[in-house]
Short mmCIF file of C-alpha atoms in Angstrom, two decimals:
data_model
loop_
_atom_site.label_atom_id
_atom_site.label_comp_id
_atom_site.label_asym_id
_atom_site.label_seq_id
_atom_site.Cartn_x
_atom_site.Cartn_y
_atom_site.Cartn_z
CA UNK A 228 42.56 40.25 34.08
CA UNK A 229 45.01 36.93 33.77
CA UNK A 230 44.18 32.93 32.25
CA UNK A 231 43.21 31.75 35.26
CA UNK A 232 40.79 34.51 36.24
CA UNK A 233 39.01 34.49 32.99
CA UNK A 234 38.65 30.59 33.64
CA UNK A 235 36.77 31.28 36.72
CA UNK A 236 34.47 33.81 34.95
CA UNK A 237 33.76 31.72 31.97
CA UNK A 238 32.71 29.05 34.43
CA UNK A 239 30.76 31.33 36.75
CA UNK A 240 29.04 32.63 33.67
CA UNK A 241 27.81 29.28 32.53
CA UNK A 242 26.38 27.97 35.92
CA UNK A 243 24.58 31.18 36.13
CA UNK A 244 23.02 30.91 32.41
CA UNK A 245 22.66 26.84 33.17
CA UNK A 246 20.76 27.84 36.42
CA UNK A 247 18.30 30.07 34.29
CA UNK A 248 17.71 27.60 31.91
CA UNK A 249 17.13 24.81 34.04
CA UNK A 250 14.51 27.01 36.09
CA UNK A 251 12.89 27.80 32.72
CA UNK A 252 12.64 24.48 31.50
CA UNK A 253 10.51 23.69 34.92
CA UNK A 254 8.03 24.96 33.97
CA UNK A 255 6.67 22.52 30.85
CA UNK A 256 3.44 21.42 31.48
CA UNK A 257 2.21 18.65 34.69
CA UNK A 258 0.81 16.62 32.25
CA UNK A 259 3.87 15.99 29.45
CA UNK A 260 3.56 11.91 30.88
CA UNK A 261 0.27 11.85 28.76
CA UNK A 262 1.50 13.62 25.88
CA UNK A 263 4.82 13.99 23.66
CA UNK A 264 5.99 17.73 24.30
CA UNK A 265 6.79 19.46 20.88
CA UNK A 266 6.01 16.50 18.58
CA UNK A 267 2.62 18.61 17.60
CA UNK A 268 1.11 16.21 14.14
CA UNK A 269 4.79 14.69 13.56
CA UNK A 270 4.80 11.12 12.46
CA UNK A 271 7.26 8.94 12.96
CA UNK A 272 9.12 7.69 9.61
CA UNK A 273 6.73 10.40 8.47
CA UNK A 274 10.30 12.79 7.20
CA UNK A 275 12.35 16.35 8.33
CA UNK A 276 9.08 18.26 6.49
CA UNK A 277 6.78 17.95 8.94
CA UNK A 278 9.15 19.87 11.77
CA UNK A 279 11.26 23.68 11.87
CA UNK A 280 14.66 22.72 11.23
CA UNK A 281 16.65 26.09 10.02
CA UNK A 282 17.43 28.61 12.95
CA UNK A 283 19.70 32.03 13.09
CA UNK A 284 21.78 32.51 16.68
CA UNK A 285 23.15 35.39 17.94
CA UNK A 286 26.41 34.95 20.55
CA UNK A 287 28.44 36.89 22.65
CA UNK A 288 31.23 36.08 24.93
CA UNK A 289 35.12 35.99 25.86
CA UNK A 290 37.95 35.28 23.24
CA UNK A 291 41.32 34.25 25.01
CA UNK A 292 44.82 33.22 22.71
CA UNK A 293 44.69 30.27 24.97
CA UNK A 294 42.65 27.11 25.21
CA UNK A 295 41.78 25.06 28.01
CA UNK A 296 43.34 21.84 26.65
CA UNK A 297 46.01 23.31 27.31
CA UNK A 298 49.20 24.54 25.31
CA UNK A 299 51.25 28.17 26.01
CA UNK A 300 51.17 31.13 23.62
CA UNK A 301 54.51 33.12 23.32
CA UNK A 302 53.24 35.60 25.96
CA UNK A 303 52.81 34.19 29.23
CA UNK A 304 49.55 36.35 30.37
CA UNK A 305 46.44 35.80 28.43
CA UNK A 306 43.63 38.35 28.48
CA UNK A 307 40.22 38.27 27.63
CA UNK A 308 38.78 40.51 25.46
CA UNK A 309 35.24 40.92 24.20
CA UNK A 310 34.33 38.20 21.05
CA UNK A 311 30.66 38.02 19.05
CA UNK A 312 29.17 35.97 16.03
CA UNK A 313 26.07 34.71 14.51
CA UNK A 314 25.11 31.40 13.06
CA UNK A 315 23.03 29.91 10.97
CA UNK A 316 21.97 26.57 11.24
CA UNK A 317 19.68 23.65 9.50
CA UNK A 318 18.75 20.26 11.77
CA UNK A 319 18.99 17.40 9.20
CA UNK A 320 17.87 14.93 11.88
CA UNK A 321 17.27 14.44 15.32
CA UNK A 322 20.79 14.36 16.24
CA UNK A 323 22.64 15.67 13.52
CA UNK A 324 22.89 19.67 11.84
CA UNK A 325 25.25 21.78 10.00
CA UNK A 326 26.20 25.25 11.20
CA UNK A 327 27.20 28.03 9.11
CA UNK A 328 29.41 30.63 11.77
CA UNK A 329 30.97 34.06 11.62
CA UNK A 330 32.80 35.29 14.46
CA UNK A 331 34.95 38.57 15.65
CA UNK A 332 36.53 39.89 18.44
CA UNK A 333 40.05 40.66 19.73
CA UNK A 334 42.92 38.56 21.35
CA UNK A 335 45.04 39.66 23.76
CA UNK A 336 48.23 38.76 26.04
CA UNK A 337 51.30 40.30 27.34
CA UNK A 338 54.59 39.31 28.78
CA UNK A 339 53.70 39.90 32.14
CA UNK A 340 56.87 41.46 34.61
CA UNK A 341 59.15 40.01 31.48
CA UNK A 342 59.71 40.56 28.03
CA UNK A 343 59.16 38.25 25.39
CA UNK A 344 62.15 37.39 23.21
CA UNK A 345 61.76 36.61 19.61
CA UNK A 346 64.03 34.05 17.10
CA UNK A 347 65.75 37.59 15.96
CA UNK A 348 66.19 38.34 19.33
CA UNK A 349 64.19 41.34 20.13
CA UNK A 350 61.98 42.22 22.88
CA UNK A 351 57.85 42.26 22.83
CA UNK A 352 55.85 43.26 25.76
CA UNK A 353 52.51 42.28 24.21
CA UNK A 354 50.27 42.23 21.32
CA UNK A 355 46.64 42.61 20.37
CA UNK A 356 44.93 40.72 17.11
CA UNK A 357 41.97 41.36 15.54
CA UNK A 358 40.37 39.18 13.52
CA UNK A 359 37.22 37.82 11.54
CA UNK A 360 36.13 33.80 10.74
CA UNK A 361 33.64 32.14 8.85
CA UNK A 362 33.26 28.21 9.67
CA UNK A 363 31.34 25.30 8.47
CA UNK A 364 30.56 22.81 11.26
CA UNK A 365 28.53 19.17 11.95
CA UNK A 366 26.99 19.83 15.34
CA UNK A 367 25.99 16.48 16.76
CA UNK A 368 22.90 16.31 19.63
CA UNK A 369 23.73 14.33 22.77
CA UNK A 370 20.17 14.59 24.87
CA UNK A 371 17.56 14.67 22.64
CA UNK A 372 16.95 11.33 21.81
CA UNK A 373 16.08 10.31 25.72
CA UNK A 374 14.35 7.04 27.05
CA UNK A 375 13.99 8.77 30.71
CA UNK A 376 12.35 11.58 29.89
CA UNK A 377 9.17 12.19 26.92
CA UNK A 378 10.10 15.96 26.42
CA UNK A 379 13.64 17.42 26.84
CA UNK A 380 14.20 21.18 27.84
CA UNK A 381 18.39 20.37 27.96
CA UNK A 382 20.52 19.58 25.29
CA UNK A 383 24.05 18.91 25.42
CA UNK A 384 25.88 18.91 21.75
CA UNK A 385 29.61 18.65 20.40
CA UNK A 386 30.77 20.21 17.30
CA UNK A 387 33.92 20.07 14.38
CA UNK A 388 34.38 21.85 11.37
CA UNK A 389 36.63 23.71 9.00
CA UNK A 390 36.70 27.43 8.11
CA UNK A 391 38.95 30.67 7.14
CA UNK A 392 40.23 33.11 9.94
CA UNK A 393 41.53 36.90 8.65
CA UNK A 394 43.30 38.81 11.48
CA UNK A 395 46.13 41.25 11.55
CA UNK A 396 48.15 41.15 14.54
CA UNK A 397 49.71 44.12 16.21
CA UNK A 398 52.68 42.65 19.05
CA UNK A 399 54.22 46.02 20.68
CA UNK A 400 58.01 45.50 21.31
CA UNK A 401 59.83 46.64 24.90
CA UNK A 402 59.39 50.34 24.01
CA UNK A 403 55.88 50.44 23.92
CA UNK A 404 56.28 50.95 19.74
CA UNK A 405 53.31 49.04 17.69
CA UNK A 406 54.38 46.85 14.48
CA UNK A 407 51.04 46.20 13.20
CA UNK A 408 51.45 44.34 9.95
CA UNK A 409 50.04 45.88 7.10
CA UNK A 410 48.69 42.89 5.10
CA UNK A 411 45.34 41.11 6.46
CA UNK A 412 46.62 37.20 7.31
CA UNK A 413 44.54 34.47 6.01
CA UNK A 414 44.46 31.02 7.31
CA UNK A 415 42.91 27.80 7.73
CA UNK A 416 41.13 26.78 11.10
CA UNK A 417 39.66 23.97 12.82
CA UNK A 418 36.75 25.40 15.42
CA UNK A 419 36.07 21.98 17.74
CA UNK A 420 33.85 22.87 20.46
CA UNK A 421 30.97 21.83 22.51
CA UNK A 422 27.68 22.89 24.58
CA UNK A 423 24.55 23.19 26.26
CA UNK A 424 20.94 24.53 25.24
CA UNK A 425 18.16 25.42 27.28
CA UNK A 426 14.50 25.57 25.37
CA UNK A 427 13.33 28.92 26.83
CA UNK A 428 10.08 28.39 24.19
CA UNK A 429 9.23 26.58 20.95
CA UNK A 430 11.08 28.39 19.16
CA UNK A 431 13.58 30.08 21.13
CA UNK A 432 16.56 28.71 22.97
CA UNK A 433 19.34 29.50 25.48
CA UNK A 434 23.20 28.04 23.94
CA UNK A 435 26.05 28.28 25.86
CA UNK A 436 29.06 26.93 24.27
CA UNK A 437 33.01 26.77 23.96
CA UNK A 438 34.90 26.40 21.06
CA UNK A 439 38.57 25.77 20.77
CA UNK A 440 39.86 27.20 17.14
CA UNK A 441 43.52 25.69 16.20
CA UNK A 442 44.94 27.81 13.01
CA UNK A 443 47.09 26.47 10.34
CA UNK A 444 50.17 28.87 11.15
CA UNK A 445 52.61 30.71 13.02
CA UNK A 446 51.19 34.46 12.86
CA UNK A 447 48.63 35.05 15.87
CA UNK A 448 50.22 36.85 17.85
CA UNK A 449 52.72 38.53 15.30
CA UNK A 450 55.96 37.13 16.67
CA UNK A 451 57.71 34.02 16.46
CA UNK A 452 59.17 33.04 20.24
CA UNK A 453 62.07 30.57 21.35
CA UNK A 454 61.62 27.31 22.79
CA UNK A 455 59.86 26.88 25.73
CA UNK A 456 57.24 29.18 24.78
CA UNK A 457 55.44 27.50 21.57
CA UNK A 458 54.02 29.32 18.93
CA UNK A 459 50.58 31.46 19.62
CA UNK A 460 48.58 29.02 16.92
CA UNK A 461 45.38 28.58 18.63
CA UNK A 462 42.61 30.40 20.42
CA UNK A 463 39.07 29.97 22.11
CA UNK A 464 35.68 31.62 22.05
CA UNK A 465 33.12 30.86 25.22
CA UNK A 466 29.93 32.42 25.06
CA UNK A 467 26.47 32.54 25.98
CA UNK A 468 23.71 33.56 22.94
CA UNK A 469 20.02 33.28 21.78
CA UNK A 470 18.67 31.06 18.92
CA UNK A 471 15.62 31.19 16.79
CA UNK A 472 14.07 28.57 14.85
CA UNK A 473 11.66 29.76 11.93
CA UNK A 474 8.60 28.04 10.66
CA UNK A 475 4.86 28.02 12.11
CA UNK A 476 3.93 27.42 15.22
CA UNK A 477 2.01 24.42 14.53
CA UNK A 478 5.18 22.38 13.62
CA UNK A 479 7.66 21.03 16.42
CA UNK A 480 11.25 21.99 16.14
CA UNK A 481 13.05 18.92 15.07
CA UNK A 482 16.06 19.85 17.55
CA UNK A 483 13.94 19.13 20.48
CA UNK A 484 11.81 16.60 18.98
CA UNK A 485 11.79 13.06 21.04
CA UNK A 486 11.80 9.90 18.43
CA UNK A 487 10.83 7.05 21.54
CA UNK A 488 8.21 9.25 22.76
CA UNK A 489 6.61 10.15 19.09
CA UNK A 490 6.58 6.47 18.80
CA UNK A 491 5.36 5.55 21.68
CA UNK A 492 2.48 8.40 21.63
CA UNK A 493 1.67 6.83 17.98
CA UNK A 494 1.00 2.99 19.90
CA UNK A 495 -1.10 4.84 22.58
CA UNK A 496 -3.23 6.85 19.96
CA UNK A 497 -6.92 6.01 20.96
CA UNK A 498 -7.67 5.69 17.34
CA UNK A 499 -5.14 3.27 15.98
CA UNK A 500 -5.70 1.07 19.11
CA UNK A 501 -10.02 1.30 18.27
CA UNK A 502 -8.65 0.46 14.71
CA UNK A 503 -6.20 -2.38 15.59
CA UNK A 504 -9.28 -3.71 17.92
CA UNK A 505 -11.85 -3.57 15.15
CA UNK A 506 -8.81 -5.22 12.69
CA UNK A 507 -8.49 -8.09 15.43
CA UNK A 508 -12.51 -8.53 15.14
CA UNK A 509 -12.11 -8.75 11.47
CA UNK A 510 -9.75 -11.22 11.78
CA UNK A 511 -11.87 -13.40 14.31
CA UNK A 512 -14.29 -13.94 12.09
CA UNK A 513 -12.48 -14.60 9.13
CA UNK A 514 -10.77 -17.78 11.21
CA UNK A 515 -14.61 -18.60 12.19
CA UNK A 516 -15.39 -18.97 8.42
CA UNK A 517 -12.66 -20.65 7.32
CA UNK A 518 -13.52 -23.14 10.08
CA UNK A 519 -16.97 -23.18 9.07
CA UNK A 520 -15.39 -23.87 5.79
CA UNK A 521 -13.59 -26.89 6.92
CA UNK A 522 -16.17 -28.43 9.05
CA UNK A 523 -16.87 -32.27 7.90
CA UNK A 524 -19.30 -33.79 10.14
CA UNK A 525 -19.78 -37.04 8.18
CA UNK A 526 -15.68 -37.42 7.20
CA UNK A 527 -16.23 -38.22 3.68
CA UNK A 528 -13.90 -36.01 2.45
CA UNK A 529 -16.22 -32.95 1.34
CA UNK A 530 -16.79 -29.98 3.85
CA UNK A 531 -20.62 -29.55 4.97
CA UNK A 532 -20.40 -26.31 3.26
CA UNK A 533 -20.05 -27.97 0.17
CA UNK A 534 -21.84 -31.64 1.09
CA UNK A 535 -25.41 -32.20 -0.72
CA UNK A 536 -25.65 -36.31 0.32
CA UNK A 537 -24.85 -34.80 4.41
CA UNK A 538 -24.70 -38.33 7.02
CA UNK A 539 -23.06 -40.99 4.20
CA UNK A 540 -22.04 -43.96 6.77
CA UNK A 541 -18.33 -44.07 7.16
CA UNK A 542 -16.14 -45.64 4.57
CA UNK A 543 -18.58 -44.40 1.83
CA UNK A 544 -16.87 -43.90 -1.45
CA UNK A 545 -18.21 -40.16 -2.62
CA UNK A 546 -17.72 -37.92 -5.42
CA UNK A 547 -16.77 -34.26 -5.49
CA UNK A 548 -20.48 -33.45 -3.70
CA UNK A 549 -20.49 -35.96 -0.85
CA UNK A 550 -22.72 -37.83 -2.74
CA UNK A 551 -22.18 -42.15 -3.17
CA UNK A 552 -20.07 -42.85 -6.23
CA UNK A 553 -21.86 -45.23 -8.11
CA UNK A 554 -19.80 -47.22 -9.87
CA UNK A 555 -21.33 -49.52 -13.05
CA UNK A 556 -20.31 -53.00 -13.24
CA UNK A 557 -19.08 -54.59 -17.02
CA UNK A 558 -21.37 -57.39 -17.99
CA UNK A 559 -18.11 -59.93 -18.89
CA UNK A 560 -20.22 -62.25 -21.00
CA UNK A 561 -20.52 -60.08 -24.10
CA UNK A 562 -16.37 -60.41 -23.59
CA UNK A 563 -17.20 -63.00 -26.77
CA UNK A 564 -14.81 -63.27 -29.58
CA UNK A 565 -15.96 -63.82 -32.79
CA UNK A 566 -13.08 -62.64 -35.13
CA UNK A 567 -12.18 -58.99 -36.94
CA UNK A 568 -15.43 -59.59 -38.78
CA UNK A 569 -15.87 -55.65 -38.60
CA UNK A 570 -19.13 -56.48 -36.37
CA UNK A 571 -20.26 -53.49 -34.15
CA UNK A 572 -21.99 -55.85 -31.35
CA UNK A 573 -21.52 -54.34 -28.20
CA UNK A 574 -18.70 -56.22 -26.26
CA UNK A 575 -17.40 -58.29 -29.00
CA UNK A 576 -13.31 -58.10 -28.72
CA UNK A 577 -11.81 -57.05 -32.43
CA UNK A 578 -14.58 -54.48 -33.72
CA UNK A 579 -14.61 -51.41 -34.96
CA UNK A 580 -14.21 -48.15 -32.61
CA UNK A 581 -16.20 -45.59 -34.06
CA UNK A 582 -15.24 -41.23 -33.13
CA UNK A 583 -17.52 -38.64 -33.98
CA UNK A 584 -16.85 -35.68 -36.61
CA UNK A 585 -13.45 -34.31 -36.22
CA UNK A 586 -12.67 -36.29 -32.95
CA UNK A 587 -10.33 -38.34 -31.63
CA UNK A 588 -11.73 -38.92 -28.42
CA UNK A 589 -12.96 -42.70 -27.14
CA UNK A 590 -16.93 -42.75 -27.28
CA UNK A 591 -17.61 -44.62 -23.33
CA UNK A 592 -19.74 -46.35 -25.68
CA UNK A 593 -16.39 -48.38 -27.28
CA UNK A 594 -14.94 -49.36 -23.57
CA UNK A 595 -16.48 -52.70 -23.44
CA UNK A 596 -15.27 -53.77 -27.15
CA UNK A 597 -12.00 -52.23 -25.71
CA UNK A 598 -12.52 -54.15 -22.50
CA UNK A 599 -13.17 -57.88 -24.21
CA UNK A 600 -10.22 -56.85 -26.29
CA UNK A 601 -7.25 -56.10 -24.01
CA UNK A 602 -8.69 -59.27 -22.04
CA UNK A 603 -8.31 -61.56 -25.16
CA UNK A 604 -4.89 -60.07 -25.46
CA UNK A 605 -3.05 -60.41 -22.43
CA UNK A 606 -4.70 -63.91 -22.15
CA UNK A 607 -3.37 -65.19 -25.56
CA UNK A 608 0.06 -63.24 -25.84
CA UNK A 609 -1.32 -62.35 -29.16
CA UNK A 610 -0.23 -59.04 -30.54
CA UNK A 611 -2.68 -56.45 -32.68
CA UNK A 612 -2.07 -54.02 -35.67
CA UNK A 613 -4.24 -50.72 -34.88
CA UNK A 614 -5.51 -48.92 -38.61
CA UNK A 615 -6.79 -45.85 -37.95
CA UNK A 616 -9.06 -44.10 -40.94
CA UNK A 617 -11.10 -41.02 -41.47
CA UNK A 618 -14.02 -39.58 -43.09
CA UNK A 619 -12.95 -37.29 -45.89
CA UNK A 620 -14.40 -34.19 -44.91
CA UNK A 621 -11.29 -31.72 -44.70
CA UNK A 622 -7.86 -32.28 -46.08
CA UNK A 623 -6.33 -35.43 -46.95
CA UNK A 624 -3.46 -34.40 -44.24
CA UNK A 625 -5.45 -33.51 -41.73
CA UNK A 626 -7.37 -36.34 -42.31
CA UNK A 627 -4.07 -38.32 -41.90
CA UNK A 628 -2.74 -36.72 -38.66
CA UNK A 629 -6.83 -37.54 -37.11
CA UNK A 630 -6.55 -41.28 -38.18
CA UNK A 631 -3.25 -41.56 -36.10
CA UNK A 632 -4.01 -40.03 -33.44
CA UNK A 633 -7.62 -42.30 -33.06
CA UNK A 634 -5.27 -45.29 -32.78
CA UNK A 635 -2.82 -43.49 -30.49
CA UNK A 636 -6.28 -43.39 -28.49
CA UNK A 637 -7.10 -47.14 -28.70
CA UNK A 638 -3.60 -48.16 -27.96
CA UNK A 639 -3.02 -45.56 -24.92
CA UNK A 640 -6.27 -47.68 -23.82
CA UNK A 641 -5.30 -50.95 -23.90
CA UNK A 642 -1.78 -49.72 -22.91
CA UNK A 643 -3.49 -48.54 -19.34
CA UNK A 644 -5.53 -51.81 -18.95
CA UNK A 645 -2.30 -54.03 -19.24
CA UNK A 646 -1.72 -55.01 -22.92
CA UNK A 647 1.59 -54.56 -23.29
CA UNK A 648 3.14 -51.40 -25.35
CA UNK A 649 5.42 -53.49 -27.71
CA UNK A 650 2.63 -56.03 -28.87
CA UNK A 651 0.70 -53.24 -30.34
CA UNK A 652 1.17 -51.34 -33.77
CA UNK A 653 -0.42 -48.00 -35.03
CA UNK A 654 -1.54 -46.98 -38.60
CA UNK A 655 -3.22 -44.16 -40.07
CA UNK A 656 -4.59 -44.46 -42.90
CA UNK A 657 -6.43 -41.52 -43.34
CA UNK A 658 -9.60 -40.74 -45.77
CA UNK A 659 -8.61 -44.29 -47.98
CA UNK A 660 -9.90 -47.60 -47.96
CA UNK A 661 -13.45 -46.51 -46.88
CA UNK A 662 -16.15 -49.22 -45.69
CA UNK A 663 -19.02 -47.00 -46.85
CA UNK A 664 -19.71 -44.40 -49.30
CA UNK A 665 -18.55 -40.39 -47.93
CA UNK A 666 -21.49 -39.11 -49.87
CA UNK A 667 -24.01 -39.57 -46.93
CA UNK A 668 -23.92 -39.18 -43.73
CA UNK A 669 -24.38 -42.82 -42.51
CA UNK A 670 -21.31 -43.62 -44.44
CA UNK A 671 -18.91 -40.99 -43.14
CA UNK A 672 -19.92 -42.15 -39.71
CA UNK A 673 -18.93 -45.70 -40.53
CA UNK A 674 -15.76 -44.69 -41.77
CA UNK A 675 -14.44 -42.68 -38.77
CA UNK A 676 -13.18 -45.62 -37.43
CA UNK A 677 -10.29 -48.00 -36.15
CA UNK A 678 -9.91 -51.80 -37.17
CA UNK A 679 -7.97 -54.60 -35.12
CA UNK A 680 -5.91 -56.92 -36.86
CA UNK A 681 -4.96 -59.65 -34.49
CA UNK A 682 -1.19 -61.27 -35.19
#
């Protein structure tokens, strides 16, 4: 069989096996439009553990010391011979897998009607080389991710890798004498291939492929020929085989799973759609409740949910509960200056300001005195000294800080009412200079004070 005949034989074999695979593929269930075949319970982003990924394959085919992509070997007539192989593959993703291959067979060729002359002038009639090889390749699937069909039964792939070939050339000279190599040649090979798979069942595939192997050497035929006859450093293997995927039948094969169909199925799932509808209902209820909380019928700035005084007239100033805010009026007739007499008459300017025990917070009862004092200071432009005092409870250091804080509270009030800060001077005297007996409660109350000294 010459090389041209080999090509025709391999092509016809591929066509016949492809027809068988396509006929098998057409037996897929008629209701595949409703469900993704082979997806099982696998979910998008669920990881490779939800699939079967490991497979083993056996194949048989024809070897040749030439390749379809071109290039001659020292013997012009390539002869097809038997080849066989075993493969182990792990599918790492929908589109990529790693495959370990072992191949064996024989490569043959002859000189036809003439003889082949090597670089030493010797004449050769034919050769026969037995080989074994092992390689690791990456395989890329180009047909399982599909937007046209939910489930594919035909998958195309390309592969490439590297490995080692062990072979023993046996060239035959012009006299028919064999010159078989005494040692086995070991060389690096680079296999590059392509093929098509047909899904026969969930775990069994028909595999048709073709691989070109490029060797890193010049000894494949056993002789080194003169130009233009090239060195025989490449060979091919066309094959057909079966591949079985291991794993429980409840899991789909990752090689045949279509992620596009899986995504559609998850979105089409009735339970998921019901959950989405229920979620939409809950969101609508929340929106209704929020709108109810925001409703303010009388426009007073307090929502009906918290409005204790609904239907207040427009423009009414309200408090946090929605009720009209009552602002007390100050009796200005009480703002009568009587000097710094130390008296405690309500509203008398410059009267002493009293404080609770251990506190620097102003009493509301002090506001009229402070307002009267502020009015006088602002109208007269006078300055004032604010002297703070404390009763004798606690340490002297604590009482000194407390007396200063009390004087500063009075200053802050006066400044906020319009008295320039530079007109006010603050001093703290602690528990010194009591105006009453600290041994009695009444005396201690009187000593917790701030005095004014107008200047």
